Tab-separated table of C-alpha atoms and ligand atoms in Angstrom:
chain	number	residue	atom	x	y	z
A	1	MET	CA	28.216	21.166	6.965
A	2	LYS	CA	31.093	21.622	9.540
A	3	ILE	CA	34.616	21.522	9.651
A	4	ILE	CA	37.501	21.002	11.837
A	5	ALA	CA	40.919	20.956	10.385
A	6	ILE	CA	43.321	19.198	13.967
A	7	ALA	CA	46.694	20.951	14.125
A	8	ASN	CA	49.841	21.827	15.338
A	9	GLN	CA	53.297	21.778	13.072
A	10	LYS	CA	54.667	19.548	16.737
A	11	GLY	CA	54.220	16.075	15.953
A	12	GLY	CA	53.331	13.213	17.869
A	13	CYS	CA	51.401	15.668	20.068
A	14	GLY	CA	47.990	13.587	19.362
A	15	LYS	CA	46.431	14.912	15.554
A	16	THR	CA	45.392	11.508	13.559
A	17	THR	CA	44.288	10.215	17.550
A	18	THR	CA	42.337	12.551	17.886
A	19	ALA	CA	40.965	12.476	14.256
A	20	ILE	CA	39.979	8.672	14.073
A	21	ASN	CA	38.674	8.979	17.920
A	22	LEU	CA	36.531	11.987	17.564
A	23	ALA	CA	35.605	11.340	13.563
A	24	ALA	CA	33.875	8.361	15.406
A	25	CYS	CA	32.260	9.931	18.024
A	26	LEU	CA	30.472	11.996	15.745
A	27	GLY	CA	29.388	9.067	13.610
A	28	LYS	CA	28.487	7.142	16.513
A	29	LYS	CA	25.694	10.021	17.265
A	30	GLN	CA	24.337	9.302	14.091
A	31	ARG	CA	26.197	12.662	12.254
A	32	ARG	CA	27.463	11.829	9.094
A	33	VAL	CA	30.969	12.416	8.912
A	34	LEU	CA	34.616	12.712	6.651
A	35	LEU	CA	37.819	12.380	8.248
A	36	LEU	CA	39.977	13.178	5.762
A	37	ASP	CA	43.622	11.741	6.025
A	38	LEU	CA	46.078	15.121	4.910
A	39	ASP	CA	49.270	13.476	6.647
A	40	PRO	CA	50.894	11.384	3.599
A	41	GLN	CA	51.934	9.396	6.966
A	42	GLY	CA	47.982	8.195	6.282
A	43	HIS	CA	48.262	7.660	9.554
A	44	SER	CA	44.604	7.848	10.046
A	45	SER	CA	43.768	5.795	7.293
A	46	LEU	CA	45.934	3.262	9.330
A	47	GLY	CA	44.006	4.162	12.254
A	48	PHE	CA	40.922	2.996	10.592
A	49	GLY	CA	42.139	-0.202	9.590
A	50	VAL	CA	42.905	1.192	5.707
A	51	PHE	CA	45.677	-0.037	4.308
A	52	ASN	CA	46.158	0.662	0.756
A	53	ASP	CA	49.367	2.265	-0.487
A	54	ASP	CA	47.655	2.557	-4.548
A	55	ALA	CA	44.727	4.177	-3.732
A	56	ARG	CA	44.238	7.637	-5.127
A	57	ASP	CA	44.091	10.386	-2.066
A	58	LEU	CA	44.233	14.201	-2.936
A	59	TYR	CA	46.645	13.840	-4.963
A	60	ASP	CA	45.033	12.653	-7.631
A	61	VAL	CA	41.551	15.240	-7.046
A	62	PHE	CA	44.765	18.408	-7.332
A	63	THR	CA	45.856	17.593	-10.302
A	64	GLY	CA	42.333	16.059	-11.524
A	65	GLU	CA	43.130	13.282	-12.116
A	66	SER	CA	40.133	12.581	-9.666
A	67	SER	CA	36.963	13.862	-8.121
A	68	LEU	CA	36.927	14.071	-4.306
A	69	GLU	CA	33.777	11.697	-4.050
A	70	ASN	CA	35.544	9.551	-6.489
A	71	ILE	CA	38.614	8.689	-3.639
A	72	ILE	CA	35.776	8.321	-0.579
A	73	LEU	CA	35.899	4.872	0.925
A	74	PRO	CA	32.076	4.780	2.290
A	75	ASN	CA	31.156	4.191	6.085
A	76	VAL	CA	34.261	3.332	7.498
A	77	PHE	CA	33.513	3.211	10.726
A	78	ASN	CA	29.296	3.711	11.684
A	79	GLY	CA	28.914	6.922	9.149
A	80	VAL	CA	32.264	7.488	9.319
A	81	ASP	CA	34.089	7.876	4.973
A	82	VAL	CA	37.224	8.251	5.186
A	83	VAL	CA	38.979	10.517	2.345
A	84	PRO	CA	42.823	8.084	2.493
A	85	ALA	CA	46.275	8.901	2.021
A	86	THR	CA	49.361	7.890	0.653
A	87	MET	CA	52.889	8.964	-0.107
A	88	THR	CA	52.393	10.603	-2.872
A	89	LEU	CA	50.675	12.931	-1.287
A	90	ALA	CA	53.209	15.000	-0.022
A	91	ALA	CA	54.814	15.665	-3.825
A	92	ALA	CA	51.095	17.811	-3.723
A	93	GLU	CA	53.440	20.626	-1.736
A	94	HIS	CA	54.749	21.289	-4.903
A	95	LEU	CA	51.756	21.635	-8.006
A	96	PRO	CA	52.265	23.557	-9.301
A	97	LEU	CA	49.301	25.725	-9.038
A	98	ARG	CA	48.685	29.506	-9.677
A	99	PRO	CA	49.287	31.771	-6.664
A	100	ASP	CA	45.728	32.850	-5.952
A	101	GLN	CA	44.665	29.741	-5.956
A	102	ARG	CA	47.355	27.904	-3.829
A	103	GLU	CA	45.566	27.615	-0.518
A	104	ARG	CA	41.860	26.944	-1.720
A	105	GLN	CA	42.151	23.909	-3.325
A	106	LEU	CA	40.859	22.117	-0.368
A	107	GLU	CA	37.784	24.815	0.017
A	108	LYS	CA	36.801	24.292	-3.681
A	109	HIS	CA	37.381	20.684	-3.905
A	110	LEU	CA	34.698	20.760	-0.518
A	111	ALA	CA	32.440	22.585	-1.478
A	112	PRO	CA	30.457	19.651	-4.075
A	113	LEU	CA	30.057	17.746	-0.476
A	114	ARG	CA	27.885	20.372	1.609
A	115	LEU	CA	24.893	19.220	1.113
A	116	ARG	CA	26.706	14.646	2.630
A	117	TYR	CA	28.261	15.009	5.529
A	118	ASP	CA	27.480	17.626	8.980
A	119	TYR	CA	31.177	17.391	9.539
A	120	ILE	CA	34.514	16.663	7.983
A	121	VAL	CA	37.538	16.029	10.306
A	122	ILE	CA	40.711	16.922	8.850
A	123	ASP	CA	43.423	15.220	9.947
A	124	CYS	CA	46.822	17.744	9.337
A	125	PRO	CA	50.549	16.181	8.919
A	126	PRO	CA	52.883	18.004	11.185
A	127	THR	CA	54.067	20.794	9.113
A	128	MET	CA	52.654	23.930	7.549
A	129	GLY	CA	53.399	23.782	3.999
A	130	LEU	CA	50.649	24.489	1.888
A	131	LEU	CA	48.592	21.081	3.119
A	132	THR	CA	48.590	22.134	6.206
A	133	LEU	CA	47.066	25.944	4.810
A	134	ASN	CA	44.812	23.908	2.806
A	135	ALA	CA	42.879	23.117	5.841
A	136	LEU	CA	42.664	26.025	7.735
A	137	MET	CA	41.402	28.153	4.911
A	138	THR	CA	38.866	26.129	5.224
A	139	ALA	CA	37.652	25.432	8.319
A	140	ASP	CA	35.273	26.450	10.694
A	141	LEU	CA	37.242	25.762	13.669
A	142	VAL	CA	40.452	24.306	13.891
A	143	LEU	CA	41.527	21.753	16.970
A	144	ILE	CA	45.460	22.420	18.517
A	145	PRO	CA	45.974	18.798	20.197
A	146	ILE	CA	48.671	20.193	22.503
A	147	GLU	CA	50.692	17.241	24.171
A	148	MET	CA	52.021	18.042	28.293
A	149	SER	CA	55.328	17.762	27.937
A	150	LEU	CA	58.306	20.592	27.902
A	151	PHE	CA	58.317	20.566	24.147
A	152	GLY	CA	54.071	20.870	23.930
A	153	LEU	CA	54.329	24.458	23.520
A	154	HIS	CA	56.888	24.708	20.694
A	155	GLY	CA	55.549	25.949	17.132
A	156	ILE	CA	51.720	27.173	18.400
A	157	ASP	CA	52.510	31.014	18.069
A	158	GLN	CA	53.896	30.397	15.132
A	159	MET	CA	49.586	28.405	14.581
A	160	TYR	CA	48.176	31.845	16.059
A	161	GLU	CA	50.299	34.048	13.790
A	162	THR	CA	49.299	31.726	10.927
A	163	ILE	CA	45.709	31.818	10.991
A	164	ALA	CA	46.497	35.556	12.593
A	165	LEU	CA	47.901	36.160	9.639
A	166	LEU	CA	44.684	33.970	7.007
A	167	ARG	CA	42.022	35.558	9.947
A	168	GLU	CA	43.180	39.165	8.031
A	169	ARG	CA	44.348	38.534	4.507
A	170	TYR	CA	41.169	36.846	3.623
A	171	ALA	CA	39.021	38.256	6.265
A	172	ARG	CA	37.953	35.056	7.837
A	173	GLU	CA	36.943	34.550	11.880
A	174	ILE	CA	38.427	31.199	12.271
A	175	PRO	CA	38.057	29.712	16.485
A	176	ILE	CA	40.426	27.961	17.855
A	177	ARG	CA	40.684	25.274	20.207
A	178	VAL	CA	43.165	24.063	22.139
A	179	LEU	CA	42.841	20.126	23.925
A	180	PRO	CA	45.806	19.511	26.164
A	181	THR	CA	46.470	16.084	25.454
A	182	LEU	CA	48.999	13.082	26.397
A	183	VAL	CA	47.280	14.535	30.653
A	184	ASP	CA	48.980	12.328	33.174
A	185	SER	CA	47.819	14.434	36.085
A	186	ARG	CA	49.148	12.221	38.755
A	187	THR	CA	52.680	13.858	38.367
A	188	ARG	CA	53.766	17.396	38.776
A	189	LEU	CA	54.847	18.686	35.883
A	190	CYS	CA	52.076	18.128	34.105
A	191	ARG	CA	49.712	19.398	37.177
A	192	HIS	CA	52.200	22.758	36.081
A	193	PHE	CA	51.654	22.184	31.963
A	194	LEU	CA	48.117	21.993	32.291
A	195	HIS	CA	47.549	24.911	35.047
A	196	GLN	CA	50.199	27.132	32.099
A	197	ILE	CA	47.431	25.838	29.056
A	198	GLY	CA	45.051	27.912	31.085
A	199	GLU	CA	46.345	31.078	31.752
A	200	ARG	CA	48.210	30.704	28.139
A	201	PHE	CA	45.549	30.553	26.157
A	202	ALA	CA	42.746	30.475	28.283
A	203	ASP	CA	38.932	30.272	26.704
A	204	ASP	CA	40.739	28.431	23.861
A	205	VAL	CA	41.216	25.663	25.773
A	206	VAL	CA	37.945	23.312	25.946
A	207	PRO	CA	37.231	21.819	29.054
A	208	VAL	CA	38.241	18.729	28.256
A	209	MET	CA	41.857	16.824	27.856
A	210	VAL	CA	42.320	13.767	26.987
A	211	GLN	CA	44.814	11.151	29.475
A	212	PHE	CA	47.672	9.228	28.637
A	213	THR	CA	46.428	6.022	28.781
A	214	VAL	CA	47.669	2.467	26.811
A	215	ARG	CA	44.583	1.917	26.424
A	216	LEU	CA	44.059	4.715	22.902
A	217	LYS	CA	47.451	2.782	21.446
A	218	GLU	CA	46.329	-0.681	21.280
A	219	ALA	CA	43.152	0.373	19.952
A	220	VAL	CA	45.262	2.561	17.059
A	221	HIS	CA	47.119	-1.161	16.192
A	222	LYS	CA	43.973	-3.051	15.938
A	223	GLY	CA	42.280	0.175	14.028
A	224	ILE	CA	39.671	0.617	15.749
A	225	PRO	CA	38.267	3.815	17.661
A	226	ILE	CA	38.461	3.625	21.491
A	227	ILE	CA	34.636	3.789	21.840
A	228	GLU	CA	34.848	0.077	20.040
A	229	TYR	CA	37.228	-1.476	20.908
A	230	ASP	CA	36.998	-0.471	24.884
A	231	PRO	CA	33.355	1.496	25.414
A	232	GLY	CA	34.143	2.099	29.111
A	233	SER	CA	37.492	3.601	28.831
A	234	VAL	CA	38.109	6.858	31.185
A	235	ALA	CA	39.653	7.505	26.696
A	236	ALA	CA	36.347	7.233	25.398
A	237	THR	CA	34.345	9.392	27.540
A	238	GLN	CA	36.511	12.044	27.023
A	239	TYR	CA	36.971	11.735	23.245
A	240	ASN	CA	32.943	11.835	23.614
A	241	ARG	CA	33.419	14.804	25.320
A	242	LEU	CA	35.642	16.138	23.316
A	243	ALA	CA	32.912	15.370	20.515
A	244	GLU	CA	30.130	17.581	22.522
A	245	GLU	CA	32.008	20.337	23.021
A	246	LEU	CA	33.188	20.867	19.670
A	247	MET	CA	29.060	20.817	18.519
A	248	ALA	CA	28.336	22.706	20.727
A	249	CYS	CA	30.940	25.981	19.666
A	250	LEU	CA	29.932	25.111	15.531
A	251	HIS	CA	26.527	24.988	16.146
A	252	ASN	CA	24.452	26.333	18.687
A	253	ASP	CA	21.214	25.319	18.563
A	254	ALA	CA	22.694	22.021	19.484
A	255	PHE	CA	22.469	23.867	22.998
A	256	ALA	CA	19.950	21.526	23.985
A	257	ALA	CA	20.516	18.240	23.007
A	258	VAL	CA	24.034	18.713	23.904
A	259	GLU	CA	22.531	19.681	27.556
A	260	ASP	CA	20.593	16.969	27.455
A	261	GLU	CA	23.034	14.903	26.905
A	262	GLU	CA	24.851	16.394	29.699
A	263	GLN	CA	22.131	15.624	32.025
A	264	ALA	CA	22.453	11.444	31.070
A	265	ARG	CA	24.986	11.962	31.546
A	266	LEU	CA	25.533	13.166	35.323
A	267	THR	CA	22.533	10.753	35.873
A	268	ALA	CA	24.875	7.629	34.744
A	269	MET	CA	28.209	9.677	37.225
A	270	THR	CA	25.758	9.730	39.996
A	271	GLN	CA	25.112	6.233	39.556
A	272	ALA	CA	28.318	4.489	38.763
A	273	PHE	CA	29.523	6.444	42.032
A	274	ASP	CA	26.382	5.144	43.508
A	275	GLN	CA	27.618	1.382	42.493
A	276	ALA	CA	31.314	2.639	43.537
A	277	ARG	CA	29.968	3.380	47.265
A	278	ALA	CA	28.436	-0.145	46.344
A	279	ARG	CA	31.556	-1.864	45.963
A	280	LEU	CA	33.520	0.429	49.006
A	281	ILE	CA	30.983	-0.747	51.476
A	282	GLU	CA	31.984	-4.558	50.013
A	283	ASN	CA	34.830	-4.008	51.107
A	284	GLY	CA	36.651	-3.369	47.697
A	285	PRO	CA	39.984	-2.301	47.005
A	286	ARG	CA	39.938	1.783	47.416
A	287	LYS	CA	42.846	3.699	46.635
A	288	LYS	CA	44.577	6.315	47.873
A	289	VAL	CA	44.378	9.991	45.616
A	290	ILE	CA	47.062	12.974	46.107
A	291	LEU	CA	45.310	16.516	44.732
A	292	ARG	CA	47.730	19.234	44.901
A	293	PHE	CA	47.208	22.324	44.665
A	294	TYR	CA	49.849	24.803	43.562
A	295	ASP	CA	48.266	28.173	43.385
A	296	LEU	CA	46.292	28.738	46.188
A	297	ALA	CA	48.538	28.956	48.670
A	298	GLY	CA	47.832	31.378	52.022
A	299	LYS	CA	44.284	30.845	51.217
A	300	GLN	CA	42.065	28.245	52.887
A	301	VAL	CA	40.966	25.953	51.206
A	302	GLN	CA	38.597	22.221	51.197
A	303	LEU	CA	37.312	19.495	48.786
A	304	ALA	CA	34.126	18.564	48.485
A	305	GLY	CA	32.957	16.091	46.170
A	306	ASN	CA	29.842	13.364	45.889
A	307	PHE	CA	32.544	11.482	47.443
A	308	ASN	CA	32.560	12.718	50.826
A	309	ASP	CA	28.545	14.070	50.320
A	310	TRP	CA	29.525	17.494	49.047
A	311	LYS	CA	30.333	17.921	52.798
A	312	PRO	CA	33.392	20.100	52.812
A	313	ASP	CA	36.885	18.223	53.425
A	314	LYS	CA	34.704	15.044	55.072
A	315	ASP	CA	37.481	12.227	54.812
A	316	VAL	CA	39.913	14.734	53.677
A	317	VAL	CA	43.479	15.162	55.314
A	318	THR	CA	44.881	18.221	53.825
A	319	ARG	CA	48.937	18.653	54.492
A	320	VAL	CA	51.718	21.023	53.086
A	321	VAL	CA	54.604	19.619	51.294
A	322	ASP	CA	57.227	22.297	50.144
A	323	GLY	CA	55.082	24.703	49.744
A	324	VAL	CA	52.159	23.094	48.269
A	325	LEU	CA	48.890	22.011	49.452
A	326	GLU	CA	47.824	18.915	49.612
A	327	LYS	CA	44.387	17.163	50.235
A	328	THR	CA	44.692	13.470	49.997
A	329	ILE	CA	41.613	10.836	49.706
A	330	LEU	CA	40.915	7.278	49.942
A	331	LEU	CA	38.470	6.118	46.822
A	332	VAL	CA	37.256	2.933	45.132
A	333	PRO	CA	38.343	3.094	40.922
A	334	GLY	CA	35.249	5.388	39.302
A	335	VAL	CA	34.752	9.316	37.583
A	336	TYR	CA	33.950	10.992	40.829
A	337	GLN	CA	32.757	14.842	40.249
A	338	TYR	CA	34.034	17.670	42.854
A	339	ARG	CA	34.244	21.172	44.085
A	340	LEU	CA	37.003	23.628	45.893
A	341	ILE	CA	36.267	26.338	48.344
A	342	VAL	CA	38.200	28.830	48.786
A	343	ASP	CA	38.103	31.170	51.370
A	344	GLY	CA	34.897	30.247	51.787
A	345	ALA	CA	33.488	30.881	47.916
A	346	TRP	CA	32.435	27.343	46.053
A	347	GLN	CA	34.351	27.482	42.663
A	348	GLU	CA	35.829	24.491	39.965
A	349	ASP	CA	39.248	23.618	40.411
A	350	PRO	CA	41.394	26.226	38.380
A	351	SER	CA	44.457	23.615	37.694
A	352	ASN	CA	41.883	21.067	36.502
A	353	PRO	CA	40.216	21.507	32.754
A	354	GLU	CA	37.545	18.497	33.141
A	355	GLN	CA	34.611	19.507	34.041
A	356	VAL	CA	31.072	19.132	33.691
A	357	SER	CA	28.066	21.413	34.361
A	358	ASN	CA	26.000	21.103	37.221
A	359	LEU	CA	22.331	21.990	38.562
A	360	ALA	CA	22.938	24.632	40.244
A	361	GLY	CA	24.022	26.435	36.701
A	362	GLY	CA	28.355	26.029	38.104
A	363	ARG	CA	30.768	23.796	36.823
A	364	ASN	CA	32.015	20.494	38.963
A	365	SER	CA	35.888	19.531	38.135
A	366	ILE	CA	35.696	15.484	37.536
A	367	LEU	CA	37.887	13.538	39.117
A	368	HIS	CA	39.103	10.003	37.227
A	369	VAL	CA	40.563	6.773	39.538
A	370	GLU	CA	41.535	4.230	37.751
A	371	SER	CA	43.049	1.486	39.459
A	372	GLN	CA	46.911	2.763	38.796
A	373	HIS	CA	46.051	4.511	41.680
A	374	GLU	CA	48.758	2.779	45.060
A	375	THR	CA	46.165	0.549	46.471
A	376	VAL	CA	45.597	1.774	50.623
A	377	GLY	CA	44.473	-1.313	52.993
A	378	VAL	CA	41.424	-0.352	54.302
B	1	ATP	N1	46.251	10.133	24.970
B	1	ATP	C1	47.541	8.574	24.331
B	1	ATP	N2	47.603	8.117	25.484
B	1	ATP	C2	48.159	7.304	25.230
B	1	ATP	N3	49.237	7.083	23.507
B	1	ATP	C3	48.611	8.500	22.795
B	1	ATP	C4	47.678	9.027	23.535
B	1	ATP	N4	47.807	9.794	22.279
B	1	ATP	C5	48.462	9.520	21.165
B	1	ATP	N5	49.405	8.563	21.491
B	1	ATP	C6	50.493	7.856	21.246
B	1	ATP	O1	50.915	8.767	20.016
B	1	ATP	C7	52.265	8.913	19.588
B	1	ATP	C8	51.420	9.538	18.459
B	1	ATP	O2	50.446	9.948	18.274
B	1	ATP	P1	49.233	10.182	17.293
B	1	ATP	O3	50.036	9.695	15.614
B	1	ATP	O4	48.101	11.236	16.814
B	1	ATP	O5	50.111	12.127	17.044
B	1	ATP	P2	49.979	12.882	15.668
B	1	ATP	O6	50.522	14.837	16.277
B	1	ATP	O7	49.355	12.334	14.594
B	1	ATP	O8	51.853	12.903	14.821
B	1	ATP	P3	52.358	12.943	13.260
B	1	ATP	O9	52.565	14.596	13.798
B	1	ATP	O10	53.635	12.515	13.297
B	1	ATP	O11	51.369	12.805	12.735
B	1	ATP	C9	50.918	7.926	18.615
B	1	ATP	O12	52.020	6.027	18.416
B	1	ATP	C10	49.806	7.496	19.926
B	1	ATP	O13	49.646	6.105	19.652
B	2	MG	MG1	49.619	12.639	12.338
């Protein structure tokens, strides 16, 4: 059993959306999953369509009135069980517990479930209180969603400090992964934040990001995960990839399976590309896509991808606007792979964390062309 705690004191950065959709993707991959709602707001229970203010929650477990096993709601979605939360859970912050036991309650209660689940996903509240500390103390991996906004980085240093403190005090290694969320990569500001996050958190950043899309909001409203609500959407693909990345992170022996899946995805992408090209031949609408590169000034940069037969700068218009290098291409909506050739050397796009392994052992960057991109007459 592996435990993934999704935590960030910053409110509204996508913790709950990530918890629901990650749990659902792991469940769909035939893993036995428990989603544990640790937020008294109860949003991840709601997001799975569970509404019951009178439900028992972890407060009853911490006070000894119930066992954790008794409050589990079985098979709420495709192999995912849920431990719901209600407002009562807020009172757990003030329970009179022994000081040496306060942060280890959850660990103690989860221990008997070790053989029952492959993954436990914990949705933490937006505070660094007792509940979040309990989650950090029991987690095998902490996933920090970061919203791509001016305030997105607020509080992250404190998260890192707290985890370092726990590491020191309890000699526990807790790997951290940072997930960019609410990404709108069409805006210059967002690309700037992505670049900053890459520089600041380096290897901790997962090579997946979650784009801003109303489909996710709609799915939450309907109380169903995105892989059920709109399985072909970009968000469904991104959460699936996140699930694969974390599985690979947590189990070395899962690498082979993940590589198989990655290979299957590559094949699926190639097929999608062929279909997109066929649509193009039938005069489908092409969209104008502009890629901007802020940190490659003064270098010779070419763009090659499966949209131009991997021929550097074929069908690409290059301009420099206000010192920023721009590459413009016309594409039908779909998912593409590309690489840059910087001063003659092939590499992935450093400002795009979304990547996939290629058959040559390197990484290709992923480009999503959505129908809302500007349409250009062909
Ligand atoms: N990728 C996305 N695209 C569009 N909307 C999103 C996305 N991710 C989250 N949202 C929306 O943003 C809002 C906040 O998301 P969410 O509840 O997941 O954040 P949170 O970190 O759990 O918030 P809190 O700190 O209050 O628990 C919700 O309305 C959710 O539907
Ligand atoms: Mg939440």
